[in-house]
Tab-separated table of C-alpha atoms in Angstrom:
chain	number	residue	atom	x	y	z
A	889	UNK	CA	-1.935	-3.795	13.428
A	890	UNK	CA	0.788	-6.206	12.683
A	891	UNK	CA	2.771	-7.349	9.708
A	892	UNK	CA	2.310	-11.009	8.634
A	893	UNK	CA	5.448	-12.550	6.951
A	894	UNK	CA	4.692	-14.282	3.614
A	895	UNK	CA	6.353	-16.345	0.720
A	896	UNK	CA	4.882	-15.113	-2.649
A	897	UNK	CA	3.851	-17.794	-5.004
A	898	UNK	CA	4.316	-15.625	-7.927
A	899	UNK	CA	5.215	-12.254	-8.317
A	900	UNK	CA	1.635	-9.752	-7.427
A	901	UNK	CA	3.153	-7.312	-10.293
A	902	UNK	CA	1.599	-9.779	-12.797
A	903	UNK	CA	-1.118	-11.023	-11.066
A	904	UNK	CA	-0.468	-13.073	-7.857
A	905	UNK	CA	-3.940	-14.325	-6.672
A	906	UNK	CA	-1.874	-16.353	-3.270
A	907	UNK	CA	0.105	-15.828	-0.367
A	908	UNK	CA	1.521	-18.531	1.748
A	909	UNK	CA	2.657	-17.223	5.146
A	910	UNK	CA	5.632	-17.924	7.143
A	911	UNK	CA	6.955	-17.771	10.131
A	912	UNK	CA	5.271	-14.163	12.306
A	913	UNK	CA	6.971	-13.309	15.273
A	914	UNK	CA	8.281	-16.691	16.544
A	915	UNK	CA	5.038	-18.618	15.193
A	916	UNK	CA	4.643	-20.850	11.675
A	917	UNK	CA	1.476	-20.176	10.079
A	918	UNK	CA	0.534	-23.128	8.436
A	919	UNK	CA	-3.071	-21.732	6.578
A	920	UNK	CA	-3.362	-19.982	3.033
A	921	UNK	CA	-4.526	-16.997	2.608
A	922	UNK	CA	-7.077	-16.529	-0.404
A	923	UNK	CA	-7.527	-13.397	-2.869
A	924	UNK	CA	-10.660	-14.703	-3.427
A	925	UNK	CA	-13.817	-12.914	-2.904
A	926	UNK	CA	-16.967	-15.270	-1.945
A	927	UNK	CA	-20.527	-14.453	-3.719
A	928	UNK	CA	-22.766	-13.212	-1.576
A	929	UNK	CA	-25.377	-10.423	-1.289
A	930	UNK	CA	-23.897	-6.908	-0.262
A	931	UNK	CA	-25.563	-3.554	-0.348
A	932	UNK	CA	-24.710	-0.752	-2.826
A	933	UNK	CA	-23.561	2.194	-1.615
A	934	UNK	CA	-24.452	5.307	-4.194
A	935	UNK	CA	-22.688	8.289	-4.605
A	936	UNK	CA	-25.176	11.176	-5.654
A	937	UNK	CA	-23.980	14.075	-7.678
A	938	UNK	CA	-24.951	17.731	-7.685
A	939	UNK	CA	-25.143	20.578	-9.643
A	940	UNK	CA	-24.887	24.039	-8.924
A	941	UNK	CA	-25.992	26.376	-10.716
A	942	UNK	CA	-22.795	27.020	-13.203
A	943	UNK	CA	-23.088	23.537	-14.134
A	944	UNK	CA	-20.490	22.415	-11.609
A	945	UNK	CA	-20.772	19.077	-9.617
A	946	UNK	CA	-20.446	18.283	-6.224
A	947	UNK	CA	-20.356	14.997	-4.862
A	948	UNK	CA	-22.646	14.268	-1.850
A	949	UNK	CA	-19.895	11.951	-0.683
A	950	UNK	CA	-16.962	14.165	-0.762
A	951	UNK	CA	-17.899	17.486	-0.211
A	952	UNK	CA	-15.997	20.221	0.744
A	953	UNK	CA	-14.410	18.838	4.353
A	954	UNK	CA	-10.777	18.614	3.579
A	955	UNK	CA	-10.174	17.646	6.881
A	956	UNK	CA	-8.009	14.262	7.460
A	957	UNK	CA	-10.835	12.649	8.801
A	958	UNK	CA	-13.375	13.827	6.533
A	959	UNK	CA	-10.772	11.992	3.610
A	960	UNK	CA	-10.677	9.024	5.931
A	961	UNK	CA	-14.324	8.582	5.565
A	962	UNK	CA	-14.512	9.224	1.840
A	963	UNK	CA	-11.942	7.028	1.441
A	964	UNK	CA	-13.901	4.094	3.661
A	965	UNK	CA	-16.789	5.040	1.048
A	966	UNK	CA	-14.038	4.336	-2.207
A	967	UNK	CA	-13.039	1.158	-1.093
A	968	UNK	CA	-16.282	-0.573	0.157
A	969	UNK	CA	-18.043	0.676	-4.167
A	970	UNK	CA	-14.963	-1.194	-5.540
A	971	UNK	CA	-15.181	-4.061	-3.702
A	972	UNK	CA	-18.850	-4.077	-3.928
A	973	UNK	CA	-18.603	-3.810	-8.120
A	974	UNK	CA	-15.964	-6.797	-7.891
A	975	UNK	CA	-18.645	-8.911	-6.235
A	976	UNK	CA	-21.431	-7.886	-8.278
A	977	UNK	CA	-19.702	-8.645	-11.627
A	978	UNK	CA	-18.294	-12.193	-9.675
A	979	UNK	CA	-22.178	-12.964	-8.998
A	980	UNK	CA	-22.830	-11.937	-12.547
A	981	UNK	CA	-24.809	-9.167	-11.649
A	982	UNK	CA	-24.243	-7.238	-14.044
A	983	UNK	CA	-26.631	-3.781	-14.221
A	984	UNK	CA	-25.625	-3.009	-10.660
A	985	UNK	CA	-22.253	-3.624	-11.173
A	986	UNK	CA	-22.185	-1.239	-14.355
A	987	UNK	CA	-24.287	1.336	-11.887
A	988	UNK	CA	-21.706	1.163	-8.934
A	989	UNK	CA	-19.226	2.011	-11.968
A	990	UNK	CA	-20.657	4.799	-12.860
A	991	UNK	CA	-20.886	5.753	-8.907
A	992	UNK	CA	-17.150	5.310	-8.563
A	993	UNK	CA	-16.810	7.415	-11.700
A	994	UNK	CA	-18.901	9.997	-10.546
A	995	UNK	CA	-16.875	10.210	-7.136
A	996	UNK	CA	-13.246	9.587	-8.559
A	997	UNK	CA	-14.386	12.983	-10.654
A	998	UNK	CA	-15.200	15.234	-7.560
A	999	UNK	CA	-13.485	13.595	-4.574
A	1000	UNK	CA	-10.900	16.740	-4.074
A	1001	UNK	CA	-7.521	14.574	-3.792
A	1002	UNK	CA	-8.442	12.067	-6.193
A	1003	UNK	CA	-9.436	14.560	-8.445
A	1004	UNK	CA	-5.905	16.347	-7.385
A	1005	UNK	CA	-4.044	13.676	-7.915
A	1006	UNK	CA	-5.742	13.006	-11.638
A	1007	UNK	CA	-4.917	16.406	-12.706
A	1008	UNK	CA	-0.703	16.738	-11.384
A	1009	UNK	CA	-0.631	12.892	-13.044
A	1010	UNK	CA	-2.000	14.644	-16.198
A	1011	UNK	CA	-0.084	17.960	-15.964
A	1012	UNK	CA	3.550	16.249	-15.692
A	1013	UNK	CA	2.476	13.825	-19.061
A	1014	UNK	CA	1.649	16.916	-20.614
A	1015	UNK	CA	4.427	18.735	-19.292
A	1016	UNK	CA	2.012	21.542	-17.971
A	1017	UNK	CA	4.728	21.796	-14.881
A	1018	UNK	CA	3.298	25.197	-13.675
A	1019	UNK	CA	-0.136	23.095	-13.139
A	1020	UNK	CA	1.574	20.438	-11.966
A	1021	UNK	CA	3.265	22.542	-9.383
A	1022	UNK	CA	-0.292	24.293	-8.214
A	1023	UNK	CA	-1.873	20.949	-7.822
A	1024	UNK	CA	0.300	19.325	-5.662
A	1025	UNK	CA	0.866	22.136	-3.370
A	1026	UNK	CA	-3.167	22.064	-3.115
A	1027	UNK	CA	-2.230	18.236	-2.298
A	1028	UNK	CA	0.218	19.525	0.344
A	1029	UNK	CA	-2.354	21.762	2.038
A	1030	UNK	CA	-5.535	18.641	2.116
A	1031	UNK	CA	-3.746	15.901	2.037
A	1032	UNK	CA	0.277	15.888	2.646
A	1033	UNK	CA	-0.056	12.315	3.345
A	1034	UNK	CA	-1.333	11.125	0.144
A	1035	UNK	CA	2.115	12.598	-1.609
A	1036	UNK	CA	4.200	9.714	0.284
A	1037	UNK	CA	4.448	7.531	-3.091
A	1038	UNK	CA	3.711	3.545	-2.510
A	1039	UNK	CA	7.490	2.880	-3.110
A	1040	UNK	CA	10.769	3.997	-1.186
A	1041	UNK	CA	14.380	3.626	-2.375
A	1042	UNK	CA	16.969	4.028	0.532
A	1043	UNK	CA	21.053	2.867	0.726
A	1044	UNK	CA	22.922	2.976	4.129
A	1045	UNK	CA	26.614	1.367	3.954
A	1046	UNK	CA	25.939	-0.222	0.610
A	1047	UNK	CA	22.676	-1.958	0.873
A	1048	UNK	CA	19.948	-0.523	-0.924
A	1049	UNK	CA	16.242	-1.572	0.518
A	1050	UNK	CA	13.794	-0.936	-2.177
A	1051	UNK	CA	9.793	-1.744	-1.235
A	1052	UNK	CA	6.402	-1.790	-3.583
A	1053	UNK	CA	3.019	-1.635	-1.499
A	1054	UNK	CA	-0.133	-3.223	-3.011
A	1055	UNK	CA	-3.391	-2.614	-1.964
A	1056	UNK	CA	-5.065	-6.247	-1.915
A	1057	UNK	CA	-8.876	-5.607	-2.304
A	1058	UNK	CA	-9.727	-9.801	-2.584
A	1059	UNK	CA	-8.413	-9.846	1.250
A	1060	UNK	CA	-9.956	-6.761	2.618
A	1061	UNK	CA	-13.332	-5.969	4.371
A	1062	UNK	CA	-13.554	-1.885	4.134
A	1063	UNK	CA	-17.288	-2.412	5.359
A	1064	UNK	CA	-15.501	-3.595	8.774
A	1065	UNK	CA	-12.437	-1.524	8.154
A	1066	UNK	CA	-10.124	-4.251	7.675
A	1067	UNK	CA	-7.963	-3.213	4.297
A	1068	UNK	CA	-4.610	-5.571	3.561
A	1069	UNK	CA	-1.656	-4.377	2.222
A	1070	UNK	CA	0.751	-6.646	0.758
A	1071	UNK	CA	4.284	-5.380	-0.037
A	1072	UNK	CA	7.695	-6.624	-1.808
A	1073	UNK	CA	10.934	-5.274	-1.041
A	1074	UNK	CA	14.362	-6.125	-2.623
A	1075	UNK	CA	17.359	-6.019	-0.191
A	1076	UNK	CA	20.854	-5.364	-2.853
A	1077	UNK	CA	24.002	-5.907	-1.122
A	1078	UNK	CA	26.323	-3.344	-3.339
A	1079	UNK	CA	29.141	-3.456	-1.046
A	1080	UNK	CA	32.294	-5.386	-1.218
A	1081	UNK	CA	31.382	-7.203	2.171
A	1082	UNK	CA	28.987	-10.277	3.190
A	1083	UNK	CA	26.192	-9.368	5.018
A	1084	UNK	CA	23.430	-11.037	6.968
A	1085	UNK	CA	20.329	-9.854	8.232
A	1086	UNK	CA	19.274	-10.558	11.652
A	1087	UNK	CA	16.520	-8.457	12.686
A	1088	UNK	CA	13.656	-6.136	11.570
A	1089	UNK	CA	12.064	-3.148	13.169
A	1090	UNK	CA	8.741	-1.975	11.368
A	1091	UNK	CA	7.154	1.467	12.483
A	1092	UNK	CA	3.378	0.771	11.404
A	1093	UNK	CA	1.076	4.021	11.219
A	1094	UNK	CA	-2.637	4.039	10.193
A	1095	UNK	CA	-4.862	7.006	8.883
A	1096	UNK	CA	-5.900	7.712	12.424
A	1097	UNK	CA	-2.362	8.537	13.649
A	1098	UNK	CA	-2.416	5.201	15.660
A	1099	UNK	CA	1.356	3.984	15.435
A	1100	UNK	CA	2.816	0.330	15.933
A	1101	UNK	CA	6.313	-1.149	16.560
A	1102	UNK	CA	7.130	-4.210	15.262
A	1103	UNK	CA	10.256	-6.258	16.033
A	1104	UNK	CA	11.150	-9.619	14.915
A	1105	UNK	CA	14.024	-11.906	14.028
A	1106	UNK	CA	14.540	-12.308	10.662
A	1107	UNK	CA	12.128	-11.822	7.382
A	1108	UNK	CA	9.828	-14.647	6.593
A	1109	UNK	CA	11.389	-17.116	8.860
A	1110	UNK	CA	14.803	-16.390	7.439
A	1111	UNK	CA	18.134	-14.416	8.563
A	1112	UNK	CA	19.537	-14.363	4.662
A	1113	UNK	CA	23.135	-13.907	3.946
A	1114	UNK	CA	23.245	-11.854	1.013
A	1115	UNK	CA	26.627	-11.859	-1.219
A	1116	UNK	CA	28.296	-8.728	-2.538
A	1117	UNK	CA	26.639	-7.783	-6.326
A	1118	UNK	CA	23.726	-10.256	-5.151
A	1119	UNK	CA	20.125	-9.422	-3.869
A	1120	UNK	CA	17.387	-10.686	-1.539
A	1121	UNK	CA	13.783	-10.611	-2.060
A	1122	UNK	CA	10.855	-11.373	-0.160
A	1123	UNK	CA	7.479	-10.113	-0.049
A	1124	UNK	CA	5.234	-9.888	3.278
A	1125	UNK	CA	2.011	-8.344	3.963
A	1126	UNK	CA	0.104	-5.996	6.518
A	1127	UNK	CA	-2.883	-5.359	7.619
A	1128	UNK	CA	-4.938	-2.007	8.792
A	1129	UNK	CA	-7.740	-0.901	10.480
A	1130	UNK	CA	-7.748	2.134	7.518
A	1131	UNK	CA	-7.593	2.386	3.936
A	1132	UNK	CA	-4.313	4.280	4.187
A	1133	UNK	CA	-1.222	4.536	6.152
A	1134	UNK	CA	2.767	4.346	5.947
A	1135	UNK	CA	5.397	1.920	7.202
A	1136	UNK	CA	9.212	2.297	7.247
A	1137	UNK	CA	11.536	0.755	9.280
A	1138	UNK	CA	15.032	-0.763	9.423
A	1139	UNK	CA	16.545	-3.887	9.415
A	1140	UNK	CA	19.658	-4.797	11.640
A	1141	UNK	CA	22.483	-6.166	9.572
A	1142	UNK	CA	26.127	-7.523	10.306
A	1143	UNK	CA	29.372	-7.883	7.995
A	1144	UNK	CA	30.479	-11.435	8.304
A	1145	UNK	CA	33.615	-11.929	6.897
A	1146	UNK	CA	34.970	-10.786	10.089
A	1147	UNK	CA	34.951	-12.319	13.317
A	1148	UNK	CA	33.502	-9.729	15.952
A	1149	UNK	CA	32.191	-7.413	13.179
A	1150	UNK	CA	29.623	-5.198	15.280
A	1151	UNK	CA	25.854	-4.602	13.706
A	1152	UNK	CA	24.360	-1.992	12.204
A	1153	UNK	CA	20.955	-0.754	10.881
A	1154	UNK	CA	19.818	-0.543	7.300
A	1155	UNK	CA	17.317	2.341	6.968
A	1156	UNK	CA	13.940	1.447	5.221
A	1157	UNK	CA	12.829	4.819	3.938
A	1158	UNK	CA	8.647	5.017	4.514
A	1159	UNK	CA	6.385	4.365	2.091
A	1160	UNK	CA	2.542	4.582	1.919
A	1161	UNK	CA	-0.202	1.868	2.501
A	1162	UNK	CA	-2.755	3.585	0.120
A	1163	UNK	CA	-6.242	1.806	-1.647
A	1164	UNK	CA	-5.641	4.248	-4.451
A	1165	UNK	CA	-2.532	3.789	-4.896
A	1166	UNK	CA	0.154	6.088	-7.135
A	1167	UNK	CA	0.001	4.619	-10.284
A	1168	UNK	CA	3.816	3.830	-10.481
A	1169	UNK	CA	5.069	0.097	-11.690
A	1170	UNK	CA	6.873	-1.672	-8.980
A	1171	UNK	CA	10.484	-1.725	-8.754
């Protein structure tokens, strides 16, 4: 795992199709990096559904293993049907990409935590709380790590560090578990001192439990001075080895209107790497 430093062409909330990296860990990366996905022939996965006898379904593909890694597999099978619908409607096939829609249908309807998650997201619009409040402590007992939202929001001495994570499905290969995150965050300086930030620390961990530290100098090649009342943003991207994880971090910051002003850290609260998601807007 490691997280590659990129300028953002345009802002992903409204449809970025391009990164352009920048400097990674002491190294400029001159290449783009494409959202594209290229035609070619891939194999569709189904997802067969069951019925008992009361008329209930059961997906062959989740089944009842709520065990972490049992999710981790289901959640291999998610990603590889939705990328395998985006290239079948790119190649213009069109019947099998309406049938691997009805597959993801079938298993976003009896996959237990997306299914979960459907049902609190329902229950709070409808103000149902009790429900809501049943549902996601069934989320807590399956699958505490799919409550960690896709944002974080975290001040220390005045500067607030607010990130957005993206799952980018043009960049990813789940059929060779490679899955790329991209992710924005927005440094606010609402103190009434100069600061500048000199280093970053990123703790990386993947569905498997496998963690990574990341040091660098700088973000994207840069160590920005950011103004009182003023803000920094920058967007940067990550790649894993599963379709979820987290990140969090800090980033090691000095006051510079003083001569001899000693550093300090800026907490980046964690936040998930998730393919599905938590349906929130970005920041």
């Amino acid at each position: 795992m490691q997280s590659l430093n990129l300028r953002q062409s345009t802002d992903f909330s409204t449809g970025t199709r391009r990164f352009v990296p920048g400097r990674s860990f002491g190294e400029e990366r001159r290449q783009c990096l494409s959202f594209s996905v290229s035609h070619r022939n891939c194999r569709i996965v189904a997802c067969s559904v069951e019925r008992d006898g009361n008329g209930e379904g059961t997906s062959s593909s989740s089944g009842s293993d709520h065990s972490p890694s049992s999710f981790l597999s289901r959640s291999q099978t998610y990603a590889m049907l939705k990328q395998q619908m985006e290239v079948a409607a790119q190649s213009e096939d069109y019947e099998e990409a309406a049938r691997i829609r009805d597959s993801l249908k079938s298993f976003e309807e009896e996959e237990p935590v997306l299914r979960l998650h459907r049902l609190l997201k329902e229950a709070v619009a409808d103000e149902q709380f009790e429900d809501a409040a049943r549902y996601r402590d069934e989320l807590k007992e399956i699958a505490p790590h799919s409550l960690l939202k896709c944002s974080s929001d975290a001040t220390t001495l005045g500067i607030r560090i607010q990130v957005r994570s993206l799952y980018i499905e043009g960049r990813s290969q789940p059929s060779k578990g490679q899955y790329f995150f991209a992710y924005r965050i927005r440094i606010t300086n609402n103190s009434d001192r100069p600061v500048q930030l000199l280093r970053r620390h990123w703790i990386i961990t993947d569905a498997k439990g496998k963690t990574e530290n990341v040091w660098g100098v700088g973000v994207i090649g840069e160590q920005p001075v950011i103004l009182p009342r003023t803000a920094f943003e920058y967007s940067s991207a990550c790649p894993l080895c599963t379709p979820n994880g987290r990140m969090e971090g800090d980033f090691e910051m000095k006051h510079i209107d003083k001569a001899g002003s000693p550093t300090f850290n800026v907490a980046i609260a964690p936040f998930s790497l998730s393919i599905l998601g938590d349906g929130s807007d970005a920041f």
